[in-house]
PDB file of C-alpha atoms in Angstrom:
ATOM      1  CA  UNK O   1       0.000   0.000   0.000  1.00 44.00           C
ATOM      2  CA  UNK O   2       1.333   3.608  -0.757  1.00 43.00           C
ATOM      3  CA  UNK O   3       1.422   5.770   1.848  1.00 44.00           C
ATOM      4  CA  UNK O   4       0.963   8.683  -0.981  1.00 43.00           C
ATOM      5  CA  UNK O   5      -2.527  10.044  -0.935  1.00 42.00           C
ATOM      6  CA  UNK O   6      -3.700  13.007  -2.824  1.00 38.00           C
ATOM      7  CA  UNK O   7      -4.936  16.194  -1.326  1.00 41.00           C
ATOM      8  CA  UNK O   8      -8.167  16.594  -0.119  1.00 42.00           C
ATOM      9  CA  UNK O   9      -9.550  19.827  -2.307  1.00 43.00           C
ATOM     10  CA  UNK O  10      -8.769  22.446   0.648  1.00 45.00           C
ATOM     11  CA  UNK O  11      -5.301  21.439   0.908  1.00 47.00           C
ATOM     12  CA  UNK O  12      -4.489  22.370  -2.651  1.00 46.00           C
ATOM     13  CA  UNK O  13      -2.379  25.365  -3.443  1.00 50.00           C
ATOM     14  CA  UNK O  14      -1.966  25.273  -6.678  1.00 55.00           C
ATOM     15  CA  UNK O  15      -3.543  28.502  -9.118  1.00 55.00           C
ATOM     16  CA  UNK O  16      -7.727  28.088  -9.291  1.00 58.00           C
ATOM     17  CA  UNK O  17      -8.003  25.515  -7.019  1.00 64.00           C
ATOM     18  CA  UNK O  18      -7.948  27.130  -3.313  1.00 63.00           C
ATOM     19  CA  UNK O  19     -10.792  26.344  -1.576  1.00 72.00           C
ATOM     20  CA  UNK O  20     -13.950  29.176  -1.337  1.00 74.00           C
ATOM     21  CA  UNK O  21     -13.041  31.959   0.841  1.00 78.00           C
ATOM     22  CA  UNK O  22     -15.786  32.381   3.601  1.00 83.00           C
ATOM     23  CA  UNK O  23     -15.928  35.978   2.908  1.00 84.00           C
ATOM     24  CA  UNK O  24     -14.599  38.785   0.273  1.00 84.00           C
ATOM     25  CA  UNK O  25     -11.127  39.509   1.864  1.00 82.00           C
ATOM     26  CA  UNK O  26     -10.431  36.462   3.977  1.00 83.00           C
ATOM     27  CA  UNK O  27      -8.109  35.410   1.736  1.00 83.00           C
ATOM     28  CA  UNK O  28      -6.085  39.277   1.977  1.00 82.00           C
ATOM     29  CA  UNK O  29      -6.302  39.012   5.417  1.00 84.00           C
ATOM     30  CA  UNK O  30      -9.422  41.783   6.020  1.00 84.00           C
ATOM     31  CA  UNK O  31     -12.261  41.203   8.071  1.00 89.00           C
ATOM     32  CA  UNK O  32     -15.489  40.123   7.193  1.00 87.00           C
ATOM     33  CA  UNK O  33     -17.562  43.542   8.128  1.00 88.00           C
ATOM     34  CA  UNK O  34     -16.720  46.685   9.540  1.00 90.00           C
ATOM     35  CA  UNK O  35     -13.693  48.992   9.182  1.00 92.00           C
ATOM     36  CA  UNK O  36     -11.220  47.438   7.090  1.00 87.00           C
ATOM     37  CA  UNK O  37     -13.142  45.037   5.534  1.00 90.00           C
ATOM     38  CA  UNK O  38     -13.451  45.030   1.421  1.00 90.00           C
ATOM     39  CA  UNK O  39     -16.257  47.422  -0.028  1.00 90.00           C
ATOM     40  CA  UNK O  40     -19.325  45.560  -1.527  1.00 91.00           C
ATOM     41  CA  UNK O  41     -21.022  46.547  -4.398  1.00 88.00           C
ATOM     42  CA  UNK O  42     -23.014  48.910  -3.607  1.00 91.00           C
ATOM     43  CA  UNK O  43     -20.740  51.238  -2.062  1.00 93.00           C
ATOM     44  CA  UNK O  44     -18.453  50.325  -4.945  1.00 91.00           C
ATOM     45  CA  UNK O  45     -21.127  51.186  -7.398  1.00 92.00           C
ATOM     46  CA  UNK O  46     -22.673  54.536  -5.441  1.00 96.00           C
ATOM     47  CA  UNK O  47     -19.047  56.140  -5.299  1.00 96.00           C
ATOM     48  CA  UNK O  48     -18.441  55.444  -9.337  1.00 94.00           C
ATOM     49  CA  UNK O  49     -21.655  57.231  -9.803  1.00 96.00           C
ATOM     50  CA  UNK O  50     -20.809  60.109  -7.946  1.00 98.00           C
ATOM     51  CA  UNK O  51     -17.585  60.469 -10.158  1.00 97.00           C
ATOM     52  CA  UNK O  52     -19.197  59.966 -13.040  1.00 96.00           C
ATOM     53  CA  UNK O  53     -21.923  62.616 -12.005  1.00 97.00           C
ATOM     54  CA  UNK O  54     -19.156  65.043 -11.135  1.00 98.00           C
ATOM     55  CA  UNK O  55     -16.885  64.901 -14.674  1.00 97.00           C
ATOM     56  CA  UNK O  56     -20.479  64.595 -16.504  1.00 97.00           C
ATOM     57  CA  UNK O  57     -21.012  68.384 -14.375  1.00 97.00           C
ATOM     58  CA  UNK O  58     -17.396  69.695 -15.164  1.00 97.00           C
ATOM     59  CA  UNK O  59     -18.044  68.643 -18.952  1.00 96.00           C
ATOM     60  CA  UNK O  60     -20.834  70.654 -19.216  1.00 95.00           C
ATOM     61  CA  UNK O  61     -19.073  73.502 -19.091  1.00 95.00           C
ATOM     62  CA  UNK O  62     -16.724  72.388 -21.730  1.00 94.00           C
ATOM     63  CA  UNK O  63     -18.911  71.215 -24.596  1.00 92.00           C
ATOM     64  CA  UNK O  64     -22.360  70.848 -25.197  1.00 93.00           C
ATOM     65  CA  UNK O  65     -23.994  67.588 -24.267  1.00 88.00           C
ATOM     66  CA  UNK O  66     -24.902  66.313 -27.052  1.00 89.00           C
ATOM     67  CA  UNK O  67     -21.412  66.365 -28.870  1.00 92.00           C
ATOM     68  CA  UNK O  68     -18.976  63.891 -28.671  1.00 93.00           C
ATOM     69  CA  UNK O  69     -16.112  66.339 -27.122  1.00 94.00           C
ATOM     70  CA  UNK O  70     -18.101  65.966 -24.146  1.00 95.00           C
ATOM     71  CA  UNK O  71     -18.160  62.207 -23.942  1.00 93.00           C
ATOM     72  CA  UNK O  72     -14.517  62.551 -24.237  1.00 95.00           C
ATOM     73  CA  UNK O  73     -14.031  65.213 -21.679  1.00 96.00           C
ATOM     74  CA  UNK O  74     -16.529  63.210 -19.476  1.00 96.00           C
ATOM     75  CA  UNK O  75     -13.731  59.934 -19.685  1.00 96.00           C
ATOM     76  CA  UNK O  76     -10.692  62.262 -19.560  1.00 97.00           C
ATOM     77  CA  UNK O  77     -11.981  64.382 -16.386  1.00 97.00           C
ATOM     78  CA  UNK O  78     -13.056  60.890 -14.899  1.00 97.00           C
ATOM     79  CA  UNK O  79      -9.880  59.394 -15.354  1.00 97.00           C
ATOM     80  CA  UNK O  80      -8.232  63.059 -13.693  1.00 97.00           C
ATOM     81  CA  UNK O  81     -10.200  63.076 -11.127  1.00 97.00           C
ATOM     82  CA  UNK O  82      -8.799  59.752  -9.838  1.00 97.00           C
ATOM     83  CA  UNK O  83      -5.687  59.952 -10.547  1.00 97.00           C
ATOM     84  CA  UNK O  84      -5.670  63.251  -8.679  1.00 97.00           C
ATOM     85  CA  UNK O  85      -8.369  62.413  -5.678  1.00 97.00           C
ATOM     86  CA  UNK O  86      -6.897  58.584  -5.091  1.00 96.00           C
ATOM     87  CA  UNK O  87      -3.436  59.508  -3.866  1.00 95.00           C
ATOM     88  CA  UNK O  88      -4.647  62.641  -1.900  1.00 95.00           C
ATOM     89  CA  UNK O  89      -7.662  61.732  -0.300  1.00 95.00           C
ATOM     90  CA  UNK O  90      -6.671  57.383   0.001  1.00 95.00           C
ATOM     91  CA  UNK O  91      -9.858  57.095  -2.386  1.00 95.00           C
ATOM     92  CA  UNK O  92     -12.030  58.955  -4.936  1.00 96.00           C
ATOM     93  CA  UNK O  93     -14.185  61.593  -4.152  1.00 97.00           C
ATOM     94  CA  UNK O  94     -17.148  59.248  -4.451  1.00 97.00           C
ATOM     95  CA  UNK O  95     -15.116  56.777  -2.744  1.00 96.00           C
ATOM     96  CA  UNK O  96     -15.269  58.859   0.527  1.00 97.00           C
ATOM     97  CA  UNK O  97     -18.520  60.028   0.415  1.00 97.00           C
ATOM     98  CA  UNK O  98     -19.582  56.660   0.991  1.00 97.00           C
ATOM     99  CA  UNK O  99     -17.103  55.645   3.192  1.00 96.00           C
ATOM    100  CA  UNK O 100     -14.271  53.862   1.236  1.00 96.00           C
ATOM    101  CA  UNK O 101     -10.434  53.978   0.411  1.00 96.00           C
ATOM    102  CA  UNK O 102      -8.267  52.814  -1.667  1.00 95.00           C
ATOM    103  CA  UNK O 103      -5.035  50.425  -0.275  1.00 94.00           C
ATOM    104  CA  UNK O 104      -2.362  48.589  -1.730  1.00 93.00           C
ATOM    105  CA  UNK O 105      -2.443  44.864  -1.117  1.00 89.00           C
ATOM    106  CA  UNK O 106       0.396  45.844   1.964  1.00 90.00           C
ATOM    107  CA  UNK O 107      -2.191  47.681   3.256  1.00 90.00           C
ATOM    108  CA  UNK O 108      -0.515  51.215   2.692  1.00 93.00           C
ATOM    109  CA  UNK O 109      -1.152  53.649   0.163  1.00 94.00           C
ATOM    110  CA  UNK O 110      -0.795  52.644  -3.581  1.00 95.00           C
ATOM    111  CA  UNK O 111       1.814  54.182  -5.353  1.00 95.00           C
ATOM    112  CA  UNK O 112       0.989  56.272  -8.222  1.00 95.00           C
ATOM    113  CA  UNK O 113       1.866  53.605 -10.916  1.00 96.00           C
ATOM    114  CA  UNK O 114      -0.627  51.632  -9.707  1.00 95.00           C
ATOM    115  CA  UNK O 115      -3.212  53.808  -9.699  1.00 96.00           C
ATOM    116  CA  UNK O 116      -2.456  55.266 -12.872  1.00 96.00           C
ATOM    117  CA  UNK O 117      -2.910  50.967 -14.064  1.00 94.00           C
ATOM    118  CA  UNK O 118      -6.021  51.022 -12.029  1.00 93.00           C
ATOM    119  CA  UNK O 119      -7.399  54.184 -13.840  1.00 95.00           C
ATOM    120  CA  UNK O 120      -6.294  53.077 -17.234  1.00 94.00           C
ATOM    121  CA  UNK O 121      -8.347  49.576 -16.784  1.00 91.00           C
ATOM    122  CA  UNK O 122     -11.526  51.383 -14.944  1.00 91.00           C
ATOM    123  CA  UNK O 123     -11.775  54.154 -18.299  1.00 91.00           C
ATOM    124  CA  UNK O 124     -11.853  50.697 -19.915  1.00 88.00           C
ATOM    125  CA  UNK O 125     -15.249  49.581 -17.934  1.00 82.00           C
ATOM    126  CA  UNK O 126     -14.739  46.156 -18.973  1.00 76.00           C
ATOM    127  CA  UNK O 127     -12.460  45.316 -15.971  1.00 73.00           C
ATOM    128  CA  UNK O 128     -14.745  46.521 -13.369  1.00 75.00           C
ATOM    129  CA  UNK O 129     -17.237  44.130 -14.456  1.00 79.00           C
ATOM    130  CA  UNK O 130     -15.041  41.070 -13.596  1.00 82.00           C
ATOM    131  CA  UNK O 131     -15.034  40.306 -10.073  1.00 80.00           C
ATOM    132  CA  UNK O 132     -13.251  37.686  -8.311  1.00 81.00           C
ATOM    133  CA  UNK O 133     -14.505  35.587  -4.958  1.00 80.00           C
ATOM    134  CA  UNK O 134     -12.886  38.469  -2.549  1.00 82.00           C
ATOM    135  CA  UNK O 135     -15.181  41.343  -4.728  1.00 82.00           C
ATOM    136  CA  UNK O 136     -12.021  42.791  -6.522  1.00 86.00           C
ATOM    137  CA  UNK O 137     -12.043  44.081 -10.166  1.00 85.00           C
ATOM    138  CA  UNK O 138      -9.875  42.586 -12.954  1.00 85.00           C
ATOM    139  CA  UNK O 139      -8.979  46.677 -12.864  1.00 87.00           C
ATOM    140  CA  UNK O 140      -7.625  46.386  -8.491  1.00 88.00           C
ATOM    141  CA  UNK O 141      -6.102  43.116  -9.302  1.00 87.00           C
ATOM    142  CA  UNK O 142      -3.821  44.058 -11.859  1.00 89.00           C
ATOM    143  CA  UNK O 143      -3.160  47.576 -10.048  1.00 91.00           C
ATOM    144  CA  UNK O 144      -2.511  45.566  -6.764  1.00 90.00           C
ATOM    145  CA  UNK O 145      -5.277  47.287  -4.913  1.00 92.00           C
ATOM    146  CA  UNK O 146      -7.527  47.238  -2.567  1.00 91.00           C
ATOM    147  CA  UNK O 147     -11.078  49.650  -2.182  1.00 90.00           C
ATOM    148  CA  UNK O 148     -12.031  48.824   1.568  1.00 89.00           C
ATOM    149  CA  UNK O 149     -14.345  50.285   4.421  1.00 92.00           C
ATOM    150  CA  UNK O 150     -12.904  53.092   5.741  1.00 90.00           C
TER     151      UNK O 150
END
């Protein structure tokens, strides 16, 4: 008889096969609710609004609505307005005004590359959409990141 067995599933390690997390973070080290813990969608998705509300505002001024200078001012002040707000403020302006901030996976402030990566991806949209088990967009995975409770 071998005394070789193979691994139960939650004793893999190996890429895509780690066992589900119990909640978004666990797996980063954050706790499941409170301060610290990783943003959930609707935070997530009220604090995007809000920046998109306030470069949609700005670009008013700019162009007229209809024309597609604005759409492009709209992206380009969006894309500003992070890059500007995230390493000032830990977080978007939306992101604070519901109660978020932005970390690197160390848990200190991101350096600017990687929220200029982050930006770059979110302008994209499509990255934002794909989420993994601890709630984190293709966009904060690539950057490193981290948008939590503050």
């Amino acid at each position: 008889m071998s005394s070789s067995r193979s691994p139960r599933p939650a004793e893999r390690s190996t890429f895509g096969q780690l066992p589900p997390s119990r909640w978004p973070g666990e797996r980063l080290g954050l706790p499941n609710e409170g301060q610290n813990s990783v943003a959930r969608a609707g935070r997530r998705i009220g604090g995007i609004a809000v920046d998109w509300a306030i470069a949609m505002g700005i670009s008013l001024f700019l162009a007229p609505y209809e024309s597609l200078a604005y759409s492009f001012y709209t992206i380009g002040l969006f894309a500003l307005l992070q890059l500007l707000a995230i390493p000032t403020l830990g977080g978007s302006i939306g992101h604070r005004l519901f109660g978020m901030r932005l970390i690197g996976l160390d848990g200190q402030k991101p350096a600017l590359w990687r929220v200029l990566v982050r930006t770059v991806l979110l302008v994209i949209v499509i990255p934002a959409l794909v989420w993994d088990s601890d709630q984190r967009g293709f966009h904060d995975k690539v950057a490193g990141t981290v948008l939590i409770r503050a």
